[in-house]
Amino acid sequence: MKRVEIGKLEDFREGAIHGIDVDERKLIVVNLEGELHALDGICTHEYAELGRGFLTGDTVRCPLHFSQFDVETGEAITTPAEEPLEKFRVEVEGESVYLLLD
Ligand code: FES
């Protein structure tokens, strides 16, 4: 398990999708009511960066064909995407935010 610092709490404000690059992977971080969720940043349908997508409540919408994903589970809620987004564990220590990678 690898632990990578991805920023400070203040970097991940609510109401936005934060695209980050970690180990050459594109991920997204979403702050839902103070809880940070980190997910794969590439849609499971085709290649589209979810960091350029849209956040509505607790779902992220792909900017290409508009599939929606549940931020808390990664599940694809609407087609054409069917596979879930991978989720990653986030740890907050003081003001620092860490991501846990396998
Ligand atoms: S690339 Fe995301 S729904 Fe098609």
PDB file of C-alpha atoms and ligand atoms in Angstrom:
ATOM      1  CA  MET A   1       0.000   0.000   0.000  1.00  0.00           C
ATOM      2  CA  LYS A   2       1.368   3.365  -0.998  1.00  0.00           C
ATOM      3  CA  ARG A   3       0.389   6.641   0.649  1.00  0.00           C
ATOM      4  CA  VAL A   4       0.631   9.799  -1.429  1.00  0.00           C
ATOM      5  CA  GLU A   5      -0.051  13.345  -0.283  1.00  0.00           C
ATOM      6  CA  ILE A   6      -2.423  14.948  -2.783  1.00  0.00           C
ATOM      7  CA  GLY A   7      -2.894  18.362  -1.224  1.00  0.00           C
ATOM      8  CA  LYS A   8      -4.393  20.284   1.649  1.00  0.00           C
ATOM      9  CA  LEU A   9      -7.993  20.209   2.831  1.00  0.00           C
ATOM     10  CA  GLU A  10      -8.538  23.737   1.527  1.00  0.00           C
ATOM     11  CA  ASP A  11      -7.678  22.526  -2.003  1.00  0.00           C
ATOM     12  CA  PHE A  12     -10.799  20.338  -2.119  1.00  0.00           C
ATOM     13  CA  ARG A  13     -13.745  22.634  -1.583  1.00  0.00           C
ATOM     14  CA  GLU A  14     -17.330  21.424  -1.858  1.00  0.00           C
ATOM     15  CA  GLY A  15     -19.340  21.777  -5.061  1.00  0.00           C
ATOM     16  CA  ALA A  16     -16.552  20.999  -7.531  1.00  0.00           C
ATOM     17  CA  ILE A  17     -14.795  18.044  -9.115  1.00  0.00           C
ATOM     18  CA  HIS A  18     -11.067  18.216  -8.488  1.00  0.00           C
ATOM     19  CA  GLY A  19      -8.994  16.452 -11.116  1.00  0.00           C
ATOM     20  CA  ILE A  20      -5.591  15.262  -9.891  1.00  0.00           C
ATOM     21  CA  ASP A  21      -2.715  13.305 -11.428  1.00  0.00           C
ATOM     22  CA  VAL A  22      -1.158  10.584  -9.266  1.00  0.00           C
ATOM     23  CA  ASP A  23       1.451   8.166 -10.604  1.00  0.00           C
ATOM     24  CA  GLU A  24       0.433   9.008 -14.191  1.00  0.00           C
ATOM     25  CA  ARG A  25      -3.189   8.171 -13.400  1.00  0.00           C
ATOM     26  CA  LYS A  26      -5.975  10.679 -13.628  1.00  0.00           C
ATOM     27  CA  LEU A  27      -8.217  10.677 -10.574  1.00  0.00           C
ATOM     28  CA  ILE A  28     -10.930  12.898  -9.209  1.00  0.00           C
ATOM     29  CA  VAL A  29     -11.616  14.050  -5.677  1.00  0.00           C
ATOM     30  CA  VAL A  30     -15.043  15.249  -4.565  1.00  0.00           C
ATOM     31  CA  ASN A  31     -15.880  16.787  -1.214  1.00  0.00           C
ATOM     32  CA  LEU A  32     -19.377  15.734  -0.149  1.00  0.00           C
ATOM     33  CA  GLU A  33     -20.383  17.555   2.995  1.00  0.00           C
ATOM     34  CA  GLY A  34     -16.853  17.523   4.324  1.00  0.00           C
ATOM     35  CA  GLU A  35     -16.050  13.932   3.380  1.00  0.00           C
ATOM     36  CA  LEU A  36     -13.509  13.452   0.608  1.00  0.00           C
ATOM     37  CA  HIS A  37     -14.052  10.772  -2.042  1.00  0.00           C
ATOM     38  CA  ALA A  38     -11.373   9.786  -4.549  1.00  0.00           C
ATOM     39  CA  LEU A  39     -12.288   7.908  -7.717  1.00  0.00           C
ATOM     40  CA  ASP A  40     -10.842   6.975 -11.072  1.00  0.00           C
ATOM     41  CA  GLY A  41     -10.808  10.098 -13.228  1.00  0.00           C
ATOM     42  CA  ILE A  42     -11.460   8.348 -16.545  1.00  0.00           C
ATOM     43  CA  CYS A  43     -14.940   7.236 -17.557  1.00  0.00           C
ATOM     44  CA  THR A  44     -15.503   3.472 -17.772  1.00  0.00           C
ATOM     45  CA  HIS A  45     -17.331   3.835 -21.099  1.00  0.00           C
ATOM     46  CA  GLU A  46     -14.803   5.488 -23.373  1.00  0.00           C
ATOM     47  CA  TYR A  47     -11.942   7.880 -22.797  1.00  0.00           C
ATOM     48  CA  ALA A  48     -13.265  11.016 -21.135  1.00  0.00           C
ATOM     49  CA  GLU A  49     -11.804  12.910 -18.209  1.00  0.00           C
ATOM     50  CA  LEU A  50     -14.333  13.137 -15.413  1.00  0.00           C
ATOM     51  CA  GLY A  51     -12.398  16.084 -14.010  1.00  0.00           C
ATOM     52  CA  ARG A  52     -14.036  17.974 -16.871  1.00  0.00           C
ATOM     53  CA  GLY A  53     -17.468  16.589 -16.012  1.00  0.00           C
ATOM     54  CA  PHE A  54     -20.293  17.975 -13.948  1.00  0.00           C
ATOM     55  CA  LEU A  55     -21.168  17.506 -10.291  1.00  0.00           C
ATOM     56  CA  THR A  56     -24.852  17.303  -9.366  1.00  0.00           C
ATOM     57  CA  GLY A  57     -25.493  16.507  -5.723  1.00  0.00           C
ATOM     58  CA  ASP A  58     -23.643  13.250  -5.102  1.00  0.00           C
ATOM     59  CA  THR A  59     -23.201  12.243  -8.727  1.00  0.00           C
ATOM     60  CA  VAL A  60     -20.553  12.995 -11.328  1.00  0.00           C
ATOM     61  CA  ARG A  61     -21.671  13.243 -14.931  1.00  0.00           C
ATOM     62  CA  CYS A  62     -19.314  12.327 -17.753  1.00  0.00           C
ATOM     63  CA  PRO A  63     -18.716  15.228 -20.154  1.00  0.00           C
ATOM     64  CA  LEU A  64     -18.798  12.994 -23.260  1.00  0.00           C
ATOM     65  CA  HIS A  65     -21.950  10.857 -23.200  1.00  0.00           C
ATOM     66  CA  PHE A  66     -23.300  11.997 -19.837  1.00  0.00           C
ATOM     67  CA  SER A  67     -23.280   8.768 -17.838  1.00  0.00           C
ATOM     68  CA  GLN A  68     -23.661   9.464 -14.155  1.00  0.00           C
ATOM     69  CA  PHE A  69     -21.606   7.881 -11.384  1.00  0.00           C
ATOM     70  CA  ASP A  70     -22.371   7.742  -7.681  1.00  0.00           C
ATOM     71  CA  VAL A  71     -19.566   9.555  -5.875  1.00  0.00           C
ATOM     72  CA  GLU A  72     -19.881   7.446  -2.725  1.00  0.00           C
ATOM     73  CA  THR A  73     -19.826   4.016  -4.388  1.00  0.00           C
ATOM     74  CA  GLY A  74     -18.388   4.678  -7.864  1.00  0.00           C
ATOM     75  CA  GLU A  75     -21.389   2.852  -9.344  1.00  0.00           C
ATOM     76  CA  ALA A  76     -22.548   3.774 -12.852  1.00  0.00           C
ATOM     77  CA  ILE A  77     -26.111   4.977 -12.423  1.00  0.00           C
ATOM     78  CA  THR A  78     -26.958   5.727 -16.035  1.00  0.00           C
ATOM     79  CA  THR A  79     -25.761   4.231 -19.310  1.00  0.00           C
ATOM     80  CA  PRO A  80     -23.862   4.083 -21.622  1.00  0.00           C
ATOM     81  CA  ALA A  81     -21.257   3.428 -18.891  1.00  0.00           C
ATOM     82  CA  GLU A  82     -21.963   0.187 -17.021  1.00  0.00           C
ATOM     83  CA  GLU A  83     -18.814  -0.517 -15.038  1.00  0.00           C
ATOM     84  CA  PRO A  84     -18.191   1.295 -11.761  1.00  0.00           C
ATOM     85  CA  LEU A  85     -15.338   3.713 -11.179  1.00  0.00           C
ATOM     86  CA  GLU A  86     -12.581   2.430  -8.941  1.00  0.00           C
ATOM     87  CA  LYS A  87     -12.593   4.093  -5.532  1.00  0.00           C
ATOM     88  CA  PHE A  88      -9.540   4.924  -3.464  1.00  0.00           C
ATOM     89  CA  ARG A  89      -9.133   5.407   0.241  1.00  0.00           C
ATOM     90  CA  VAL A  90      -8.493   8.918   1.448  1.00  0.00           C
ATOM     91  CA  GLU A  91      -6.935   9.842   4.777  1.00  0.00           C
ATOM     92  CA  VAL A  92      -6.856  13.279   6.313  1.00  0.00           C
ATOM     93  CA  GLU A  93      -4.188  14.111   8.854  1.00  0.00           C
ATOM     94  CA  GLY A  94      -4.316  17.638  10.171  1.00  0.00           C
ATOM     95  CA  GLU A  95      -4.666  19.749   7.018  1.00  0.00           C
ATOM     96  CA  SER A  96      -2.993  17.221   4.730  1.00  0.00           C
ATOM     97  CA  VAL A  97      -4.892  14.861   2.445  1.00  0.00           C
ATOM     98  CA  TYR A  98      -3.442  11.475   1.502  1.00  0.00           C
ATOM     99  CA  LEU A  99      -4.483   8.878  -1.010  1.00  0.00           C
ATOM    100  CA  LEU A 100      -3.880   5.159  -0.427  1.00  0.00           C
ATOM    101  CA  LEU A 101      -2.911   3.206  -3.533  1.00  0.00           C
ATOM    102  CA  ASP A 102      -2.322  -0.536  -3.896  1.00  0.00           C
TER     103      ASP A 102
HETATM  104  S1  FES B   1     -17.190   8.361 -22.316  1.00  0.00           S
HETATM  105 FE1  FES B   1     -18.303   8.650 -20.483  1.00  0.00          FE
HETATM  106  S2  FES B   1     -20.311   8.060 -21.014  1.00  0.00           S
HETATM  107 FE2  FES B   1     -19.196   7.750 -22.824  1.00  0.00          FE
END
